[in-house]
Coordinates of C-alpha atoms in Angstrom, one line a residue:
X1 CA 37.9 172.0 55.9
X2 CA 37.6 168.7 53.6
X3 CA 41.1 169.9 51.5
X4 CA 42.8 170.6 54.8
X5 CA 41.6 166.6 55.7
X6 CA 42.7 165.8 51.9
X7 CA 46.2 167.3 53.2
X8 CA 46.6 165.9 56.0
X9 CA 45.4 162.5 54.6
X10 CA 48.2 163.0 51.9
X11 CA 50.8 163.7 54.1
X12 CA 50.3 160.9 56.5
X13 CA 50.0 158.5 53.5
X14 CA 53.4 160.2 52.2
X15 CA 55.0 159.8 55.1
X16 CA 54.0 156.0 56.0
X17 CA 55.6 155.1 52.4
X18 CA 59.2 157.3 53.2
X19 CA 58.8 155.2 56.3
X20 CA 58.0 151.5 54.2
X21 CA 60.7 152.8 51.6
X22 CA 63.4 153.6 54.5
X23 CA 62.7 150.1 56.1
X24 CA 63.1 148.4 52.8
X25 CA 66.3 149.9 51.9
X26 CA 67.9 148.8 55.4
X27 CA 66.9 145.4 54.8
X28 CA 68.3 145.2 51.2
X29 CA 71.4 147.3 52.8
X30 CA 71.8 144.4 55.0
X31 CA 71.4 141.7 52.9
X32 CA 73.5 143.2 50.0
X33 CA 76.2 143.5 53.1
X34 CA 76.0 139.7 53.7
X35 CA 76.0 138.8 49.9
X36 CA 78.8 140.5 49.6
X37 CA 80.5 139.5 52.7
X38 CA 79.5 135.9 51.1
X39 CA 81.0 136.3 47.3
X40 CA 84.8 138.4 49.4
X41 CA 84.8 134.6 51.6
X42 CA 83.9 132.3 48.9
X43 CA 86.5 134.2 46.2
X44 CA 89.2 133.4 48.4
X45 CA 88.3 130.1 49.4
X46 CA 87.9 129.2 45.7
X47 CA 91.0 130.3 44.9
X48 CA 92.7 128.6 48.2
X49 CA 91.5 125.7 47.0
X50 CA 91.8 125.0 43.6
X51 CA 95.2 126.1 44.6
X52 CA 95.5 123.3 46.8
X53 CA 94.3 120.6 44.0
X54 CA 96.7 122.1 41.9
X55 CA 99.7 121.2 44.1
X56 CA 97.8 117.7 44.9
X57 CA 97.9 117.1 41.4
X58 CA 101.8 118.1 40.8
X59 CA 102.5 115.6 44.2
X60 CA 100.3 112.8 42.9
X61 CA 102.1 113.1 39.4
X62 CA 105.5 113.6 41.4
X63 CA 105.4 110.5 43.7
X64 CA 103.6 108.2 40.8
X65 CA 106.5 108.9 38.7
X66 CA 109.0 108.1 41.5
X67 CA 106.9 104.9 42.2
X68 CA 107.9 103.7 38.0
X69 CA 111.2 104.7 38.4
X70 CA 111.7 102.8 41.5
X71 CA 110.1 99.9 40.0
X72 CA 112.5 100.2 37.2
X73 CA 115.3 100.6 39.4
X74 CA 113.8 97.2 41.2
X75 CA 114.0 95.5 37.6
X76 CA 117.4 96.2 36.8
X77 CA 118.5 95.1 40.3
X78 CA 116.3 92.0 40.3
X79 CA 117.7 91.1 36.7
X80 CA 121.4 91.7 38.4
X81 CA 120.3 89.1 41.4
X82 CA 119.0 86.5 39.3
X83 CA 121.9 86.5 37.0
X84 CA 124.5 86.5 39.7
X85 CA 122.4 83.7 41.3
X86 CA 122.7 81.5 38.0
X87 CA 126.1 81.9 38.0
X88 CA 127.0 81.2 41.3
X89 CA 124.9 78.0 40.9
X90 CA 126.6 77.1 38.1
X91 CA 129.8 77.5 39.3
X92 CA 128.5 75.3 42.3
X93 CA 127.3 72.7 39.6
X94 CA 131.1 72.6 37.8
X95 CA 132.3 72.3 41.2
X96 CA 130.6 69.5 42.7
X97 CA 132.2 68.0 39.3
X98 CA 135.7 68.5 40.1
X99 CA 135.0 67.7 43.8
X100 CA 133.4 64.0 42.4
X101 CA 136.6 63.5 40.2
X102 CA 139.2 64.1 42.8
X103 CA 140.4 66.8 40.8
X104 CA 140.7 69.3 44.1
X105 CA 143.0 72.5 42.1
X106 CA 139.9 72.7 39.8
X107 CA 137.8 72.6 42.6
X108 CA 139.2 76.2 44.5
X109 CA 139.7 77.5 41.4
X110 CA 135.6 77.4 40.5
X111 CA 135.5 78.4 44.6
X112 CA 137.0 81.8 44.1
X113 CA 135.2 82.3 41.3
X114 CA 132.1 82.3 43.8
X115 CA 130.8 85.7 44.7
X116 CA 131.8 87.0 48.3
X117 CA 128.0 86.5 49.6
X118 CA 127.8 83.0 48.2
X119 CA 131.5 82.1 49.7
X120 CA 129.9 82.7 52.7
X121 CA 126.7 80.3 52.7
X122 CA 129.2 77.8 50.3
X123 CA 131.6 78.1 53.3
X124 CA 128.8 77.4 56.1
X125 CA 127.3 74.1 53.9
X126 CA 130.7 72.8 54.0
X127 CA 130.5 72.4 57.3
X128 CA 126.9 70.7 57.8
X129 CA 129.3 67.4 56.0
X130 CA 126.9 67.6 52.8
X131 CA 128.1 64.5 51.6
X132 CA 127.6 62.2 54.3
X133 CA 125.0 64.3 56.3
X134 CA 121.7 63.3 54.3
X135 CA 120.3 65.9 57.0
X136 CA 121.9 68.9 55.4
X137 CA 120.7 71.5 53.0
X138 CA 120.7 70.5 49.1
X139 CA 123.0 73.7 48.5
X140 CA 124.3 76.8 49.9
X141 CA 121.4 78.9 48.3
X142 CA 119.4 77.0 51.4
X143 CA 121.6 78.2 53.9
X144 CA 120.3 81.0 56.1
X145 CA 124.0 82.8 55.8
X146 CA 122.8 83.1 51.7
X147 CA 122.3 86.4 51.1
X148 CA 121.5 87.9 47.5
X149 CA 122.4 91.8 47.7
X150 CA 121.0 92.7 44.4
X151 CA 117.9 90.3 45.0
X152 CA 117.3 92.2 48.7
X153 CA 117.7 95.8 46.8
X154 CA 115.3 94.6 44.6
X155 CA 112.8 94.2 47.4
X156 CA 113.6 96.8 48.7
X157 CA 113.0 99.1 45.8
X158 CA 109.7 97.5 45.2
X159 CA 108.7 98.2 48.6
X160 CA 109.5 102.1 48.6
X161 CA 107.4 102.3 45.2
X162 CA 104.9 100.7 46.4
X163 CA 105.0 103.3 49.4
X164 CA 105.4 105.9 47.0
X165 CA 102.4 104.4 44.5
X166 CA 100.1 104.4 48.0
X167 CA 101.4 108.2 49.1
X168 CA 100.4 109.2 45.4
X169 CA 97.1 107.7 45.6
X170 CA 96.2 109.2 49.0
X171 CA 97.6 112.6 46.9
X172 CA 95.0 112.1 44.2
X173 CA 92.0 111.4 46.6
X174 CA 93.2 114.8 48.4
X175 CA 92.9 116.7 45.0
X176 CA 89.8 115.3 44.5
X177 CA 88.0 116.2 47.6
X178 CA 89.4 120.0 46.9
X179 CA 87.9 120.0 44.1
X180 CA 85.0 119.0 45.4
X181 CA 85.0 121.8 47.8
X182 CA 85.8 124.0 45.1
X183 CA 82.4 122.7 43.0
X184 CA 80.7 123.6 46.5
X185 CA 81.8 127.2 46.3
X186 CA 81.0 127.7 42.8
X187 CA 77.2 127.0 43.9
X188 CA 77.6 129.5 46.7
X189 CA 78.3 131.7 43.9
X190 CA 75.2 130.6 41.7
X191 CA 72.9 131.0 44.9
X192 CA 74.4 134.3 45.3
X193 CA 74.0 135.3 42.3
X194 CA 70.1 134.3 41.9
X195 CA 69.5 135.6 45.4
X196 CA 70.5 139.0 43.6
X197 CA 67.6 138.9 41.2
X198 CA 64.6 138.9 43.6
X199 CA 63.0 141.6 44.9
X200 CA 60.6 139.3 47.4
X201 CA 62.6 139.5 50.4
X202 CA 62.1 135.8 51.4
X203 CA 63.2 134.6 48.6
X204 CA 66.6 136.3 48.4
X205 CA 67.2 135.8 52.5
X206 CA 66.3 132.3 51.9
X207 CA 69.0 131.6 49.0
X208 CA 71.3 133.6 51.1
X209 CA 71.3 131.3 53.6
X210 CA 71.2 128.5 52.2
X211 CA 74.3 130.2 50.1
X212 CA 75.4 130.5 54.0
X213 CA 75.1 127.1 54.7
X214 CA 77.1 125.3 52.0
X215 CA 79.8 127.8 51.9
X216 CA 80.2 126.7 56.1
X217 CA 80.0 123.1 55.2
X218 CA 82.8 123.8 52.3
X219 CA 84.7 125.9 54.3
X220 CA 84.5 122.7 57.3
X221 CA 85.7 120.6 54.5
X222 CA 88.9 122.4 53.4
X223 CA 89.9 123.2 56.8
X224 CA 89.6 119.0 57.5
X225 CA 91.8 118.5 54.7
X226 CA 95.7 118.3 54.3
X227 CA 97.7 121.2 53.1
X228 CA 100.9 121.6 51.1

């Protein structure tokens, strides 16, 4: 009678730890599922987005290099103005000398050496009467009809690269915050892979969802950002 009871004591105690083991292996079946649901989401995303700051990068360096050359480009122009100004002024300069002496052929001749844009606002200060108006502008460079095309391309081109300096900017913060999304994922990783080592159940469930958590908030984050 007792080793029956010792049987039956041994086989109920047997059978409660097939029953403990079973239970244990779902859970670590289901956790192993979500860790590696967890490392397949994160791999991609990492990869998405050091992709993305990649291309971020090439755009920044693209549109900071278009930004110097249009300031170069700006330069050269503005050079072209102020040289074309000087001229024209001191062509003006020469003629208000033959205009003083009377000496009228010398006169046109340093008029049509004036450049088409400064004939114009030359043409329009002739007829505020300069010389007995004391009311009229000192020159045609202070009439509104001036116009300076190399000076205006100059602007021009200084505005765009500073356009294309501010676009490259925004470019480079972009890149950045992918990075930063891509730092975020690599600590998914590293809580994934520490969750792996424990055996104490709420330990690993609790490093797998913080794990969860972050790669949510990083995932959030890219979808937030600009693509190319």
């Amino acid at each position: 009678m007792p080793e029956d009871m010792n049987l039956e004591i041994a086989a109920a105690l047997s059978e409660r730890e097939e029953r403990e083991a079973s239970g244990k292996r779902r859970w670590e079946e289901l956790v192993e599922i979500v860790e590696v649901a967890l490392l397949a989401i994160v791999a991609v995303a990492t990869a998405w987005s050091g992709y993305q700051a990649a291309r971020w990068d090439g755009r920044q360096a693209f549109l900071y290099g278009t930004s110097s050359s249009l300031h170069f480009e700006a330069e050269a122009a503005e050079t072209l103005g102020a040289e074309q100004q000087l001229q024209d002024i001191t062509t003006f300069n020469t003629w208000i000398q033959a205009h003083q002496q009377g000496d009228e052929e010398l006169a046109d001749l340093y008029v049509r050496r004036f450049s088409p844009e400064y004939r114009i606002a030359f043409d329009a200060w002739l007829e505020t009467r300069p010389f007995s108006n004391p009311a009229a502008p000192p020159g045609p460079i202070f009439m509104p009809e001036y116009r300076n095309p190399d000076a205006e391309r100059a602007a021009s081109l200084n505005e765009r690269a500073r356009s294309m300096f501010e676009a490259g900017t925004a470019a480079r913060e972009t890149g950045e915050r992918y990075v930063r999304q891509t730092v975020l994922f690599a600590t998914v990783l590293f809580l994934v892979a520490i969750a792996q080592r424990f055996r104490f159940r709420g330990v690993r469930i609790a490093a797998s969802v913080v794990a969860g958590v972050l790669m949510i908030v990083a995932l959030l984050g890219i979808v937030s950002l600009a693509r190319l």
